[in-house]
Short mmCIF file of C-alpha atoms and ligand atoms in Angstrom, two decimals:
data_model
loop_
_atom_site.label_atom_id
_atom_site.label_comp_id
_atom_site.label_asym_id
_atom_site.label_seq_id
_atom_site.Cartn_x
_atom_site.Cartn_y
_atom_site.Cartn_z
CA UNK A 992 21.42 -124.03 -25.63
CA UNK A 993 23.47 -125.36 -28.49
CA UNK A 994 25.80 -128.14 -29.02
CA UNK A 995 25.61 -130.75 -31.85
CA UNK A 996 24.31 -134.43 -31.08
CA UNK A 997 25.95 -136.76 -33.72
CA UNK A 998 24.04 -140.06 -33.83
CA UNK A 999 25.15 -143.36 -35.21
CA UNK A 1000 22.18 -144.99 -37.08
CA UNK A 1001 22.34 -148.84 -36.95
CA UNK A 1002 21.64 -150.10 -33.43
CA UNK A 1003 21.60 -146.54 -31.75
CA UNK A 1004 18.54 -144.82 -33.46
CA UNK A 1005 17.47 -147.81 -35.28
CA UNK A 1006 16.99 -151.57 -34.04
CA UNK A 1007 19.08 -153.25 -36.84
CA UNK A 1008 20.58 -156.46 -35.41
CA UNK A 1009 17.16 -158.57 -35.73
CA UNK A 1010 16.31 -157.57 -39.01
CA UNK A 1011 19.98 -158.23 -40.24
CA UNK A 1012 19.89 -161.73 -38.90
CA UNK A 1013 16.16 -162.45 -40.62
CA UNK A 1014 17.69 -161.18 -43.73
CA UNK A 1015 20.71 -163.36 -43.40
CA UNK A 1016 18.36 -166.32 -42.66
CA UNK A 1017 16.78 -165.89 -45.84
CA UNK A 1018 20.08 -165.58 -47.97
CA UNK A 1019 21.17 -168.84 -46.07
CA UNK A 1020 18.05 -170.72 -47.10
CA UNK A 1021 18.47 -169.70 -50.65
CA UNK A 1022 22.08 -170.37 -50.83
CA UNK A 1023 22.83 -173.44 -48.46
CA UNK A 1024 19.40 -175.04 -48.07
CA UNK A 1025 19.36 -177.75 -45.22
CA UNK A 1026 22.38 -175.99 -43.64
CA UNK A 1027 22.90 -175.76 -39.78
CA UNK A 1028 21.37 -171.93 -39.66
CA UNK A 1029 22.71 -171.25 -36.43
CA UNK A 1030 26.43 -172.35 -36.86
CA UNK A 1031 26.07 -170.58 -40.47
CA UNK A 1032 25.01 -167.10 -38.66
CA UNK A 1033 27.76 -167.37 -36.12
CA UNK A 1034 30.52 -168.01 -38.90
CA UNK A 1035 28.69 -165.02 -40.90
CA UNK A 1036 28.99 -162.74 -37.81
CA UNK A 1037 32.75 -163.34 -37.74
CA UNK A 1038 32.94 -163.05 -41.42
CA UNK A 1039 31.92 -159.35 -40.97
CA UNK A 1040 35.47 -158.79 -39.41
CA UNK A 1041 36.66 -159.56 -42.98
CA UNK A 1042 33.78 -158.06 -45.32
CA UNK A 1043 30.94 -155.75 -44.12
CA UNK A 1044 27.49 -156.67 -45.31
CA UNK A 1045 27.80 -153.99 -47.86
CA UNK A 1046 30.24 -156.27 -49.79
CA UNK A 1047 28.00 -158.83 -49.76
CA UNK A 1048 28.96 -160.87 -52.76
CA UNK A 1049 32.68 -161.12 -51.48
CA UNK A 1050 31.29 -162.12 -47.86
CA UNK A 1051 29.23 -164.99 -49.41
CA UNK A 1052 32.25 -166.47 -51.41
CA UNK A 1053 34.32 -166.40 -48.07
CA UNK A 1054 31.32 -167.79 -46.06
CA UNK A 1055 30.88 -170.65 -48.66
CA UNK A 1056 34.51 -171.43 -48.25
CA UNK A 1057 34.09 -171.25 -44.39
CA UNK A 1058 31.00 -173.47 -44.49
CA UNK A 1059 32.71 -175.78 -46.69
CA UNK A 1060 29.61 -175.62 -49.29
CA UNK A 1061 30.18 -174.45 -52.63
CA UNK A 1062 27.96 -171.73 -53.92
CA UNK A 1063 25.65 -173.13 -56.06
CA UNK A 1064 26.46 -172.65 -60.02
CA UNK A 1065 25.24 -169.51 -61.39
CA UNK A 1066 24.08 -168.13 -58.12
CA UNK A 1067 22.87 -164.64 -58.40
CA UNK A 1068 24.80 -162.93 -55.80
CA UNK A 1069 24.15 -159.58 -56.94
CA UNK A 1070 20.26 -160.26 -56.80
CA UNK A 1071 20.50 -162.01 -53.52
CA UNK A 1072 22.54 -158.73 -52.25
CA UNK A 1073 19.65 -156.45 -53.49
CA UNK A 1074 16.90 -158.82 -51.69
CA UNK A 1075 19.04 -158.93 -48.58
CA UNK A 1076 19.27 -155.15 -48.08
CA UNK A 1077 15.76 -154.74 -49.28
CA UNK A 1078 14.56 -157.11 -46.41
CA UNK A 1079 16.79 -155.36 -43.85
CA UNK A 1080 14.93 -152.02 -44.90
CA UNK A 1081 11.71 -153.42 -44.58
CA UNK A 1082 12.39 -155.27 -41.40
CA UNK A 1083 14.18 -152.52 -39.30
CA UNK A 1084 12.84 -150.52 -36.62
CA UNK A 1085 13.29 -147.50 -34.49
CA UNK A 1086 14.71 -147.58 -31.10
CA UNK A 1087 11.94 -145.51 -29.33
CA UNK A 1088 14.04 -144.41 -26.30
CA UNK A 1089 17.13 -143.07 -28.25
CA UNK A 1090 14.82 -141.73 -31.05
CA UNK A 1091 12.87 -139.85 -28.14
CA UNK A 1092 15.90 -138.51 -26.46
CA UNK A 1093 17.01 -137.05 -29.91
CA UNK A 1094 13.66 -135.14 -30.17
CA UNK A 1095 13.89 -133.93 -26.90
CA UNK A 1096 17.57 -132.58 -27.18
CA UNK A 1097 16.33 -131.08 -30.49
CA UNK A 1098 13.58 -129.43 -28.45
CA UNK A 1099 16.33 -128.37 -25.91
CA UNK A 1100 17.86 -126.60 -28.66
CA UNK A 1101 20.72 -128.72 -29.94
CA UNK A 1102 21.48 -129.51 -33.42
CA UNK A 1103 21.28 -133.08 -34.50
CA UNK A 1104 23.20 -135.24 -37.04
CA UNK A 1105 23.42 -138.56 -38.12
CA UNK A 1106 26.76 -140.09 -39.22
CA UNK A 1107 26.44 -143.83 -40.39
CA UNK A 1108 28.90 -146.39 -42.10
CA UNK A 1109 27.21 -148.23 -45.29
CA UNK A 1110 25.73 -147.90 -48.41
CA UNK A 1111 24.25 -144.53 -49.13
CA UNK A 1112 20.65 -145.63 -50.71
CA UNK A 1113 20.23 -148.37 -48.15
CA UNK A 1114 21.15 -146.42 -45.11
CA UNK A 1115 18.79 -143.34 -46.41
CA UNK A 1116 16.46 -145.75 -47.02
CA UNK A 1117 16.29 -147.09 -43.61
CA UNK A 1118 15.93 -143.30 -42.55
CA UNK A 1119 12.76 -142.55 -44.55
CA UNK A 1120 11.25 -146.09 -43.76
CA UNK A 1121 11.37 -145.63 -40.22
CA UNK A 1122 10.08 -141.90 -40.36
CA UNK A 1123 13.25 -140.31 -39.15
CA UNK A 1124 13.48 -138.14 -42.18
CA UNK A 1125 12.51 -135.20 -39.91
CA UNK A 1126 15.18 -135.56 -37.41
CA UNK A 1127 18.11 -133.83 -38.97
CA UNK A 1128 18.50 -131.70 -42.07
CA UNK A 1129 19.73 -133.39 -45.28
CA UNK A 1130 23.16 -131.74 -44.79
CA UNK A 1131 23.82 -133.20 -41.52
CA UNK A 1132 22.95 -136.60 -42.70
CA UNK A 1133 26.35 -138.10 -43.57
CA UNK A 1134 26.62 -141.89 -45.06
CA UNK A 1135 30.24 -142.92 -44.91
CA UNK A 1136 30.01 -145.46 -47.94
CA UNK A 1137 33.83 -146.06 -47.98
CA UNK A 1138 33.91 -144.49 -51.63
CA UNK A 1139 32.85 -140.52 -51.47
CA UNK A 1140 33.62 -140.65 -47.79
CA UNK A 1141 35.52 -142.73 -45.50
CA UNK A 1142 33.94 -145.25 -43.29
CA UNK A 1143 34.42 -144.93 -39.41
CA UNK A 1144 36.52 -144.54 -37.56
CA UNK A 1145 37.95 -142.43 -39.94
CA UNK A 1146 36.73 -139.33 -38.73
CA UNK A 1147 36.51 -137.19 -42.01
CA UNK A 1148 32.76 -137.42 -42.64
CA UNK A 1149 32.35 -135.32 -38.86
CA UNK A 1150 34.49 -132.83 -40.23
CA UNK A 1151 32.14 -130.66 -41.97
CA UNK A 1152 29.91 -130.78 -39.14
CA UNK A 1153 32.24 -129.92 -36.67
CA UNK A 1154 33.31 -127.03 -38.69
CA UNK A 1155 29.82 -125.74 -38.77
CA UNK A 1156 29.51 -126.42 -34.71
CA UNK A 1157 32.49 -124.15 -34.31
CA UNK A 1158 30.61 -121.05 -36.09
CA UNK A 1159 31.78 -119.48 -39.31
CA UNK A 1160 34.82 -117.26 -39.54
CA UNK A 1161 33.60 -113.78 -39.37
CA UNK A 1162 30.92 -114.61 -36.78
CA UNK A 1163 30.95 -114.77 -33.22
CA UNK A 1164 33.15 -118.04 -32.52
CA UNK A 1165 31.26 -120.53 -30.06
CA UNK A 1166 33.22 -123.07 -28.33
CA UNK A 1167 33.30 -126.36 -30.16
CA UNK A 1168 30.53 -128.53 -28.55
CA UNK A 1169 29.60 -131.80 -29.99
CA UNK A 1170 28.83 -135.17 -28.76
CA UNK A 1171 28.81 -138.67 -30.70
CA UNK A 1172 26.52 -141.39 -29.60
CA UNK A 1173 26.95 -144.72 -30.87
CA UNK A 1174 27.03 -148.65 -30.05
CA UNK A 1175 30.16 -149.79 -31.22
CA UNK A 1176 33.89 -149.39 -30.69
CA UNK A 1177 33.89 -148.08 -34.19
CA UNK A 1178 32.22 -144.77 -33.06
CA UNK A 1179 34.22 -144.53 -29.79
CA UNK A 1180 37.46 -144.69 -31.79
CA UNK A 1181 35.68 -142.27 -34.20
CA UNK A 1182 35.12 -139.54 -31.57
CA UNK A 1183 38.52 -139.92 -29.91
CA UNK A 1184 39.83 -139.43 -33.57
CA UNK A 1185 37.82 -136.37 -34.06
CA UNK A 1186 38.57 -135.08 -30.63
CA UNK A 1187 34.95 -134.83 -29.31
CA UNK A 1188 33.40 -136.87 -26.33
CA UNK A 1189 31.34 -139.96 -26.92
CA UNK A 1190 28.46 -141.85 -25.46
CA UNK A 1191 28.44 -145.59 -25.99
CA UNK A 1192 25.06 -147.30 -25.73
CA UNK A 1193 24.86 -150.53 -24.39
CA UNK A 1194 22.50 -152.64 -26.24
CA UNK A 1195 21.78 -156.44 -25.90
CA UNK A 1196 21.84 -157.04 -29.59
CA UNK A 1197 25.42 -156.16 -29.80
CA UNK A 1198 27.00 -158.02 -32.81
CA UNK A 1199 30.56 -159.24 -33.48
CA UNK A 1200 32.31 -155.89 -35.23
CA UNK A 1201 35.49 -154.90 -36.47
CA UNK A 1202 37.62 -154.02 -33.58
CA UNK A 1203 35.55 -155.46 -30.71
CA UNK A 1204 38.72 -156.61 -29.46
CA UNK A 1205 39.53 -152.97 -28.59
CA UNK A 1206 36.38 -152.45 -26.44
CA UNK A 1207 38.04 -152.30 -23.29
CA UNK A 1208 41.13 -150.19 -24.68
CA UNK A 1209 38.77 -147.78 -26.31
CA UNK A 1210 36.87 -146.03 -23.60
CA UNK A 1211 34.05 -143.88 -24.20
CA UNK A 1212 33.43 -140.74 -21.77
CA UNK A 1213 29.85 -142.43 -20.54
CA UNK A 1214 28.30 -145.55 -21.18
CA UNK A 1215 24.32 -146.09 -20.91
CA UNK A 1216 21.34 -148.13 -21.81
CA UNK A 1217 18.82 -146.47 -24.32
CA UNK A 1218 17.01 -145.04 -21.55
CA UNK A 1219 19.91 -143.14 -20.00
CA UNK A 1220 20.94 -141.38 -23.63
CA UNK A 1221 19.36 -138.24 -22.96
CA UNK A 1222 20.94 -137.56 -19.42
CA UNK A 1223 24.27 -138.88 -20.50
CA UNK A 1224 24.34 -136.34 -23.27
CA UNK A 1225 23.30 -133.47 -21.26
CA UNK A 1226 26.07 -134.44 -18.68
CA UNK A 1227 28.73 -134.18 -21.66
CA UNK A 1228 27.21 -131.05 -23.54
MG1 MG B 440 25.66 -148.72 -34.77
#
């Protein structure tokens, strides 16, 4: 069968959005007690257009300015960031339909990979905590932390995976067959830049994101709900 299926992690293999909202509420209650949480959460979502949650201390400084509420003197932002990420890791759950599709694709003979933006330790902890440690071998789990590996949509993190999928020099060369599955415009653009097809997952929990205004321009090869992932991928591989 062959062919490589590259999965995004957050809000693709995992349900991250609810865990993220809960952890954001905890931080807001600590830094801005009594604030309008719904408004603050909405402003936080928009602030992620400037800083991802990976850059939480920078994000919180901007958030305080936008809310018009100074940060408490001596606030332990590094400690809050650590607590935030720990709460997300603790609360995250799997998207069972997408994980089932991944396991079925592997049983069919496809190779699996995970490519995710974020902090290396945090993303790997989510994978282990959710019982997905066996889904893809370590060499096919790529965390694009923006330091060692550029964040998506830069396709750099995919290159070693795609090189392997094309076969090593001197061996019988197979056609490059790989597909990327993700929930965001970032994933669609990553696949376009890497020259591979892409399935975009429709999720009700889709958050504001960098580049979200491009979603009508950056068209995936297929769009589906979590229940349709298996068939969508099989149609492309
Ligand atoms: Mg995602």
